[in-house]
Short mmCIF file of C-alpha atoms in Angstrom, two decimals:
data_model
loop_
_atom_site.label_atom_id
_atom_site.label_comp_id
_atom_site.label_asym_id
_atom_site.label_seq_id
_atom_site.Cartn_x
_atom_site.Cartn_y
_atom_site.Cartn_z
CA UNK A 272 97.49 102.25 91.73
CA UNK A 273 96.81 103.73 95.11
CA UNK A 274 98.53 102.40 98.20
CA UNK A 275 95.39 100.86 99.75
CA UNK A 276 94.58 98.91 96.60
CA UNK A 277 98.13 97.62 96.32
CA UNK A 278 98.16 96.52 99.96
CA UNK A 279 94.79 94.89 99.50
CA UNK A 280 96.02 92.78 96.60
CA UNK A 281 99.08 91.62 98.51
CA UNK A 282 96.90 90.87 101.55
CA UNK A 283 94.47 88.93 99.36
CA UNK A 284 97.25 86.84 97.82
CA UNK A 285 98.89 86.09 101.15
CA UNK A 286 95.58 85.29 102.82
CA UNK A 287 94.76 82.88 99.99
CA UNK A 288 98.09 81.13 100.48
CA UNK A 289 97.48 80.81 104.22
CA UNK A 290 94.09 79.19 103.65
CA UNK A 291 95.75 76.34 101.75
CA UNK A 292 97.10 74.94 105.01
CA UNK A 293 94.66 76.12 107.72
CA UNK A 294 91.26 75.74 106.09
CA UNK A 295 88.67 78.40 105.39
CA UNK A 296 86.83 77.92 108.69
CA UNK A 297 89.90 78.41 110.88
CA UNK A 298 91.14 81.87 109.91
CA UNK A 299 93.71 83.22 112.39
CA UNK A 300 93.03 86.56 114.03
CA UNK A 301 95.98 88.18 112.22
CA UNK A 302 94.14 87.87 108.91
CA UNK A 303 91.24 89.91 110.25
CA UNK A 304 93.41 92.99 109.79
CA UNK A 305 93.56 92.56 106.00
CA UNK A 306 92.01 95.70 104.40
CA UNK A 307 88.44 95.65 103.11
CA UNK A 308 89.47 95.09 99.50
CA UNK A 309 91.04 91.78 100.51
CA UNK A 310 87.87 90.66 102.33
CA UNK A 311 85.48 91.58 99.51
CA UNK A 312 83.23 88.77 98.22
CA UNK A 313 85.36 87.78 95.23
CA UNK A 314 85.90 84.32 93.82
CA UNK A 315 88.76 82.63 95.68
CA UNK A 316 91.68 81.56 93.49
CA UNK A 317 91.87 77.85 92.77
CA UNK A 318 94.57 76.35 94.97
CA UNK A 319 97.41 75.05 92.85
CA UNK A 320 98.71 71.51 93.30
CA UNK A 321 102.44 71.90 92.84
CA UNK A 322 104.37 69.27 90.87
CA UNK A 323 108.01 69.13 91.90
CA UNK A 324 109.16 70.33 88.47
CA UNK A 325 106.98 73.47 88.71
CA UNK A 326 108.39 74.13 92.18
CA UNK A 327 111.92 73.82 90.80
CA UNK A 328 111.07 76.43 88.15
CA UNK A 329 109.81 78.68 90.92
CA UNK A 330 113.02 78.22 92.88
CA UNK A 331 115.06 79.14 89.81
CA UNK A 332 112.94 82.27 89.38
CA UNK A 333 113.43 83.23 93.03
CA UNK A 334 117.19 82.74 92.73
CA UNK A 335 117.04 85.04 89.69
CA UNK A 336 115.13 87.81 91.50
CA UNK A 337 118.34 89.81 92.25
CA UNK A 338 118.72 90.33 88.49
CA UNK A 339 115.45 92.30 88.75
CA UNK A 340 116.73 94.35 91.68
CA UNK A 341 114.87 92.31 94.31
CA UNK A 342 116.08 90.12 97.18
CA UNK A 343 115.74 86.36 96.78
CA UNK A 344 115.47 85.99 100.56
CA UNK A 345 112.10 87.79 100.52
CA UNK A 346 110.54 84.76 98.77
CA UNK A 347 111.56 82.03 101.23
CA UNK A 348 113.93 79.98 99.04
CA UNK A 349 115.28 77.90 101.95
CA UNK A 350 111.82 76.63 102.91
CA UNK A 351 111.03 75.97 99.25
CA UNK A 352 114.20 73.87 98.83
CA UNK A 353 113.26 71.78 101.87
CA UNK A 354 109.73 71.29 100.57
CA UNK A 355 111.03 70.22 97.16
CA UNK A 356 113.28 67.65 98.84
CA UNK A 357 110.21 66.29 100.62
CA UNK A 358 108.39 65.77 97.33
CA UNK A 359 104.90 66.62 96.15
CA UNK A 360 102.27 67.07 98.82
CA UNK A 361 100.56 69.52 101.12
CA UNK A 362 103.77 71.10 102.45
CA UNK A 363 105.12 71.79 98.96
CA UNK A 364 101.74 73.20 97.91
CA UNK A 365 101.66 75.54 100.89
CA UNK A 366 105.23 76.86 100.64
CA UNK A 367 105.36 77.10 96.85
CA UNK A 368 102.00 78.83 96.58
CA UNK A 369 102.91 81.49 99.15
CA UNK A 370 106.28 82.20 97.54
CA UNK A 371 104.90 82.19 94.00
CA UNK A 372 102.03 84.53 94.77
CA UNK A 373 104.33 87.01 96.47
CA UNK A 374 106.90 86.94 93.67
CA UNK A 375 104.18 87.20 91.01
CA UNK A 376 102.74 90.25 92.74
CA UNK A 377 106.11 91.94 93.06
CA UNK A 378 107.03 91.30 89.42
CA UNK A 379 103.64 92.48 88.17
CA UNK A 380 103.01 95.47 90.45
CA UNK A 381 106.19 96.22 92.37
CA UNK A 382 107.52 95.30 95.80
CA UNK A 383 106.68 98.62 97.52
CA UNK A 384 102.93 98.94 97.92
CA UNK A 385 102.69 102.48 99.28
CA UNK A 386 103.26 104.37 96.03
CA UNK A 387 101.44 107.45 97.33
CA UNK A 388 104.25 108.11 99.79
CA UNK A 389 106.31 108.80 96.66
CA UNK A 390 103.52 110.96 95.14
CA UNK A 391 102.89 108.24 92.54
CA UNK A 392 99.28 108.13 91.29
CA UNK A 393 99.54 106.14 88.03
CA UNK A 394 96.77 103.56 88.27
CA UNK A 395 96.97 99.94 87.19
CA UNK A 396 94.12 97.90 85.79
CA UNK A 397 91.98 96.02 88.30
CA UNK A 398 91.61 93.29 85.66
CA UNK A 399 95.37 92.68 85.90
CA UNK A 400 95.07 92.31 89.66
CA UNK A 401 92.01 90.08 89.65
CA UNK A 402 93.40 87.61 87.12
CA UNK A 403 96.85 87.08 88.60
CA UNK A 404 96.10 84.11 90.87
CA UNK A 405 94.15 82.25 88.20
CA UNK A 406 96.95 82.70 85.67
CA UNK A 407 99.45 81.41 88.21
CA UNK A 408 97.35 78.30 88.77
CA UNK A 409 97.22 77.65 85.03
CA UNK A 410 100.99 78.08 84.76
CA UNK A 411 101.59 75.57 87.57
CA UNK A 412 99.35 72.99 85.90
CA UNK A 413 101.02 73.53 82.52
CA UNK A 414 104.55 73.35 83.93
CA UNK A 415 105.29 76.90 82.76
CA UNK A 416 105.87 78.74 86.02
CA UNK A 417 109.19 80.24 84.89
CA UNK A 418 107.87 81.74 81.63
CA UNK A 419 104.74 82.98 83.40
CA UNK A 420 106.70 84.85 86.06
CA UNK A 421 109.04 86.35 83.46
CA UNK A 422 106.03 87.57 81.48
CA UNK A 423 104.90 89.69 84.42
CA UNK A 424 107.96 91.95 84.28
CA UNK A 425 107.98 95.16 82.23
CA UNK A 426 108.81 94.55 78.59
CA UNK A 427 109.72 98.17 77.91
CA UNK A 428 113.29 98.64 76.59
CA UNK A 429 113.80 101.34 79.21
CA UNK A 430 113.41 98.69 81.91
CA UNK A 431 115.70 96.33 80.00
CA UNK A 432 118.42 99.00 79.88
CA UNK A 433 118.31 99.28 83.67
CA UNK A 434 118.42 95.52 84.12
CA UNK A 435 121.40 95.24 81.77
CA UNK A 436 123.28 97.86 83.78
CA UNK A 437 122.61 96.29 87.17
CA UNK A 438 125.29 93.53 87.22
CA UNK A 439 128.16 95.99 86.82
CA UNK A 440 126.88 98.52 89.35
CA UNK A 441 127.73 98.79 93.04
CA UNK A 442 126.88 100.93 96.05
CA UNK A 443 124.79 103.99 95.37
CA UNK A 444 124.65 103.36 91.63
CA UNK A 445 123.19 99.92 92.21
CA UNK A 446 120.57 101.34 94.57
CA UNK A 447 119.58 103.96 91.99
CA UNK A 448 119.15 101.34 89.31
CA UNK A 449 117.06 99.17 91.62
CA UNK A 450 114.86 102.13 92.58
CA UNK A 451 114.19 102.94 88.94
CA UNK A 452 113.46 99.29 88.09
CA UNK A 453 110.88 99.29 90.88
CA UNK A 454 109.23 102.39 89.40
CA UNK A 455 108.95 100.60 86.06
CA UNK A 456 107.18 97.72 87.79
CA UNK A 457 104.64 100.30 88.98
CA UNK A 458 104.02 101.43 85.40
CA UNK A 459 101.26 100.08 83.12
CA UNK A 460 102.59 97.38 80.83
CA UNK A 461 101.07 99.09 77.78
CA UNK A 462 101.65 102.85 77.56
CA UNK A 463 99.81 103.12 74.25
CA UNK A 464 101.12 104.21 70.88
CA UNK A 465 100.63 107.99 71.17
CA UNK A 466 101.69 109.72 74.36
CA UNK A 467 103.69 112.54 75.92
CA UNK A 468 106.39 111.41 78.35
CA UNK A 469 107.52 113.95 80.93
CA UNK A 470 110.34 112.52 83.04
CA UNK A 471 110.60 115.02 85.89
CA UNK A 472 114.33 114.57 86.69
CA UNK A 473 115.26 114.94 83.01
CA UNK A 474 113.43 118.29 82.64
CA UNK A 475 112.26 117.10 79.22
CA UNK A 476 109.01 116.25 77.46
CA UNK A 477 109.21 113.64 74.70
CA UNK A 478 106.51 113.01 72.11
CA UNK A 479 105.89 109.37 71.16
CA UNK A 480 103.88 109.03 67.97
CA UNK A 481 102.90 105.51 66.89
CA UNK A 482 105.27 104.17 69.53
CA UNK A 483 108.33 106.08 68.31
CA UNK A 484 109.95 109.20 69.85
CA UNK A 485 109.54 112.09 67.42
CA UNK A 486 110.51 115.26 69.28
CA UNK A 487 111.78 116.61 72.60
CA UNK A 488 110.90 119.81 74.48
CA UNK A 489 112.58 121.53 77.43
CA UNK A 490 110.36 121.85 80.49
CA UNK A 491 110.25 123.35 83.98
CA UNK A 492 108.78 121.04 86.65
CA UNK A 493 107.59 121.39 90.23
CA UNK A 494 109.99 122.69 92.84
CA UNK A 495 110.99 120.34 95.71
CA UNK A 496 108.50 122.01 98.08
CA UNK A 497 105.71 121.90 95.45
CA UNK A 498 106.60 118.73 93.51
CA UNK A 499 104.90 117.62 90.32
CA UNK A 500 102.57 114.70 91.16
CA UNK A 501 103.27 111.58 89.13
CA UNK A 502 100.26 110.52 87.09
CA UNK A 503 98.83 109.57 83.74
CA UNK A 504 96.44 112.26 82.57
CA UNK A 505 94.81 112.57 79.12
CA UNK A 506 95.27 115.75 77.08
CA UNK A 507 92.02 116.66 75.33
CA UNK A 508 92.33 120.22 74.04
CA UNK A 509 94.49 123.33 73.79
CA UNK A 510 93.38 126.63 75.31
CA UNK A 511 94.74 129.75 73.61
CA UNK A 512 94.82 132.94 75.71
CA UNK A 513 93.80 131.07 78.88
CA UNK A 514 92.53 132.49 82.13
CA UNK A 515 94.48 131.34 85.18
CA UNK A 516 92.40 130.12 88.10
CA UNK A 517 94.87 130.60 90.93
CA UNK A 518 94.97 127.46 93.15
CA UNK A 519 94.00 127.94 96.78
CA UNK A 520 97.43 126.70 97.85
CA UNK A 521 99.08 129.57 95.98
CA UNK A 522 96.54 132.08 97.30
CA UNK A 523 97.37 131.02 100.85
CA UNK A 524 101.12 130.79 100.35
CA UNK A 525 101.29 134.18 98.60
CA UNK A 526 98.85 135.71 101.09
CA UNK A 527 96.86 137.18 98.19
CA UNK A 528 94.26 139.81 99.04
CA UNK A 529 91.56 141.40 96.94
CA UNK A 530 92.72 144.61 95.31
CA UNK A 531 96.00 143.44 93.81
CA UNK A 532 95.94 144.76 90.22
CA UNK A 533 95.81 142.37 87.29
CA UNK A 534 93.48 139.84 88.92
CA UNK A 535 89.73 139.27 89.24
CA UNK A 536 88.44 138.42 92.73
CA UNK A 537 85.33 136.76 94.11
CA UNK A 538 84.38 135.56 97.56
CA UNK A 539 82.04 132.72 98.47
CA UNK A 540 81.53 131.12 101.83
CA UNK A 541 84.44 133.04 103.27
CA UNK A 542 86.86 131.71 100.63
CA UNK A 543 88.55 134.03 98.18
CA UNK A 544 88.83 132.92 94.54
CA UNK A 545 91.30 134.64 92.25
CA UNK A 546 91.54 134.59 88.44
CA UNK A 547 94.08 136.20 86.15
CA UNK A 548 92.81 137.28 82.72
CA UNK A 549 94.68 136.54 79.49
CA UNK A 550 97.53 138.84 78.58
CA UNK A 551 101.31 139.14 78.49
CA UNK A 552 101.62 138.85 82.29
CA UNK A 553 99.37 135.79 82.63
CA UNK A 554 101.20 133.03 84.50
CA UNK A 555 100.07 130.44 81.93
CA UNK A 556 101.35 132.47 79.00
CA UNK A 557 99.67 132.11 75.64
CA UNK A 558 98.78 128.39 75.64
CA UNK A 559 97.56 125.76 78.08
CA UNK A 560 96.90 122.06 77.47
CA UNK A 561 93.79 120.87 79.25
CA UNK A 562 94.58 117.68 81.18
CA UNK A 563 91.97 115.54 82.92
CA UNK A 564 92.99 115.20 86.58
CA UNK A 565 91.86 116.33 90.01
CA UNK A 566 95.07 118.12 91.02
CA UNK A 567 94.91 121.13 88.66
CA UNK A 568 98.01 119.97 86.80
CA UNK A 569 98.48 120.93 83.16
CA UNK A 570 101.06 121.78 80.53
CA UNK A 571 101.38 125.49 79.84
CA UNK A 572 103.38 128.38 78.47
CA UNK A 573 104.96 130.99 80.75
CA UNK A 574 106.11 134.61 80.54
CA UNK A 575 109.11 133.65 82.69
CA UNK A 576 111.27 132.28 79.87
CA UNK A 577 114.55 132.57 81.80
CA UNK A 578 113.78 129.40 83.73
CA UNK A 579 114.25 127.31 80.58
CA UNK A 580 117.93 128.27 80.43
CA UNK A 581 118.72 126.95 83.91
CA UNK A 582 120.29 123.55 84.54
CA UNK A 583 118.09 122.98 87.60
CA UNK A 584 114.54 123.49 86.32
CA UNK A 585 112.54 122.30 89.35
CA UNK A 586 110.92 125.70 89.82
CA UNK A 587 107.14 125.59 89.36
CA UNK A 588 104.19 125.08 91.71
CA UNK A 589 103.67 121.61 90.23
CA UNK A 590 102.51 122.21 86.66
CA UNK A 591 104.76 121.63 83.65
CA UNK A 592 105.97 124.72 81.80
CA UNK A 593 106.93 123.87 78.23
CA UNK A 594 109.40 125.80 76.12
CA UNK A 595 108.12 126.33 72.55
CA UNK A 596 104.70 125.04 73.57
CA UNK A 597 103.22 126.61 70.43
CA UNK A 598 105.36 124.21 68.38
CA UNK A 599 104.21 121.28 70.52
CA UNK A 600 100.56 122.25 70.01
CA UNK A 601 101.08 122.66 66.27
CA UNK A 602 102.79 119.25 66.10
CA UNK A 603 99.91 117.49 67.83
CA UNK A 604 97.32 119.47 65.87
CA UNK A 605 98.81 118.43 62.52
CA UNK A 606 97.97 114.81 63.22
CA UNK A 607 94.45 114.99 61.76
CA UNK A 608 93.39 118.20 63.51
CA UNK A 609 92.22 121.64 62.42
CA UNK A 610 95.53 123.47 62.22
CA UNK A 611 93.76 126.45 60.70
CA UNK A 612 91.53 126.88 63.75
CA UNK A 613 94.57 126.74 66.02
CA UNK A 614 96.46 129.34 63.96
CA UNK A 615 93.42 131.59 63.92
CA UNK A 616 93.06 131.33 67.70
CA UNK A 617 96.74 132.26 68.14
CA UNK A 618 96.17 135.43 66.12
CA UNK A 619 93.37 136.58 68.46
CA UNK A 620 93.35 137.91 72.01
CA UNK A 621 90.16 136.19 73.16
CA UNK A 622 90.16 132.82 74.88
CA UNK A 623 89.61 129.90 72.51
CA UNK A 624 89.59 126.17 73.17
CA UNK A 625 90.68 123.99 70.25
CA UNK A 626 90.11 120.20 70.57
CA UNK A 627 93.05 117.93 69.89
CA UNK A 628 92.37 115.55 66.97
CA UNK A 629 93.04 112.50 69.12
CA UNK A 630 93.63 111.65 72.75
CA UNK A 631 97.22 111.95 73.94
CA UNK A 632 97.99 110.38 77.30
CA UNK A 633 100.48 112.45 79.27
CA UNK A 634 102.74 110.44 81.60
CA UNK A 635 104.33 112.46 84.39
CA UNK A 636 106.99 110.09 85.72
CA UNK A 637 110.10 110.07 87.89
CA UNK A 638 113.11 108.14 86.61
CA UNK A 639 116.54 109.32 87.70
CA UNK A 640 118.06 106.86 85.22
CA UNK A 641 116.44 106.44 81.84
CA UNK A 642 117.19 105.20 78.33
CA UNK A 643 117.64 107.91 75.70
CA UNK A 644 116.60 107.73 72.05
CA UNK A 645 119.96 106.17 71.12
CA UNK A 646 119.52 103.32 73.60
CA UNK A 647 122.08 104.59 76.11
CA UNK A 648 121.28 104.69 79.84
CA UNK A 649 121.43 108.29 81.09
CA UNK A 650 121.66 109.43 84.72
CA UNK A 651 119.84 112.52 85.99
CA UNK A 652 119.65 114.27 89.32
CA UNK A 653 117.19 113.37 92.06
CA UNK A 654 115.45 116.73 92.59
CA UNK A 655 112.96 115.37 95.12
CA UNK A 656 115.47 113.13 96.95
CA UNK A 657 113.51 109.91 96.55
CA UNK A 658 115.99 107.28 95.34
CA UNK A 659 117.58 106.44 98.69
CA UNK A 660 114.20 106.19 100.42
CA UNK A 661 112.84 103.85 97.75
CA UNK A 662 115.94 101.64 97.78
CA UNK A 663 115.66 101.37 101.57
CA UNK A 664 112.02 100.38 101.28
CA UNK A 665 112.96 97.64 98.82
CA UNK A 666 115.34 96.21 101.41
CA UNK A 667 113.37 96.73 104.59
CA UNK A 668 109.81 97.90 104.04
CA UNK A 669 106.66 96.15 102.91
CA UNK A 670 105.14 92.83 103.94
CA UNK A 671 107.14 89.64 104.11
CA UNK A 672 106.03 86.06 103.67
CA UNK A 673 106.38 83.88 106.76
CA UNK A 674 109.67 82.08 107.27
CA UNK A 675 109.81 78.43 108.24
#
């Protein structure tokens, strides 16, 4: 989910809470700065009437927020306690609704709204966003605020492993765990049954078939100055003997000029385009996976095999180089595909595109602590230096609900 959309949802939720106490015709000037998405003509959430018991459940959930790596103080527990002591009424409705909407958002979508500052481009469903306030209202009426809020958190066992490790951690380790828990809150709640999982700091690609990990491949990822963008991108086909369309960023950085042998050049509108034909020196090697995205990111082979033997494999211009990519392609092709067509294409020198038998979503993610196939929590490096920044944002950045 892009940063603007995330901010818009938070602004919408907080604006809705404010209207409970001020009335729709008396909107303060500060709310006029809410982004356009928050001011769109959508149906306003039904204002919840908060029974004291539902408010107590909310207070318990807020007090439990540190177990999820968040700060209880960000959800105004002191004001909520005072409102509970005062009993049911307008003040309890106002305070509880504001706190609940903020906590529900942060559990469902993460506390830090500006994901793009961390190069995170994995979108979340707008249906999830639109239905959150209505589901909260139903939970309040049913007296099930606690279970509702808990249901918003990631159910993935990789998130659970981080949460289980949090109580015994301190200092920098605790911050790393909290940063990775936040990233899981950014993730879709359903990753699907069949997907490729590339965790950049691990330098590994894992295949999940029918929800279970089946194989692991060594990869090279983007270097710190050309990092791999974090996204979900479908893989649709395999290209054997691919051409390489050199990205403009590489043309500029390498100061490429027409005439360099081994490339095909064209010029249009004053811009030079460069392509490298198939062959043993092609930067993509023998195989490329076509991925649907607008950043020219794909999985591919490479003639530079030595990089796979290094411990630090953050070396590429952003794409993912896969060791034994022919085995990966054969593995995915066996699942109902035309393995014969793929083998025949490998035996030729011409460029061939072979469709994959089914769609495989490829998740390019960034978890410096992650659960391995045996259930153990494993720590990796932080090649892009993002953990400390994210932990600081959890403690100091983002919007805050008003204090009383």
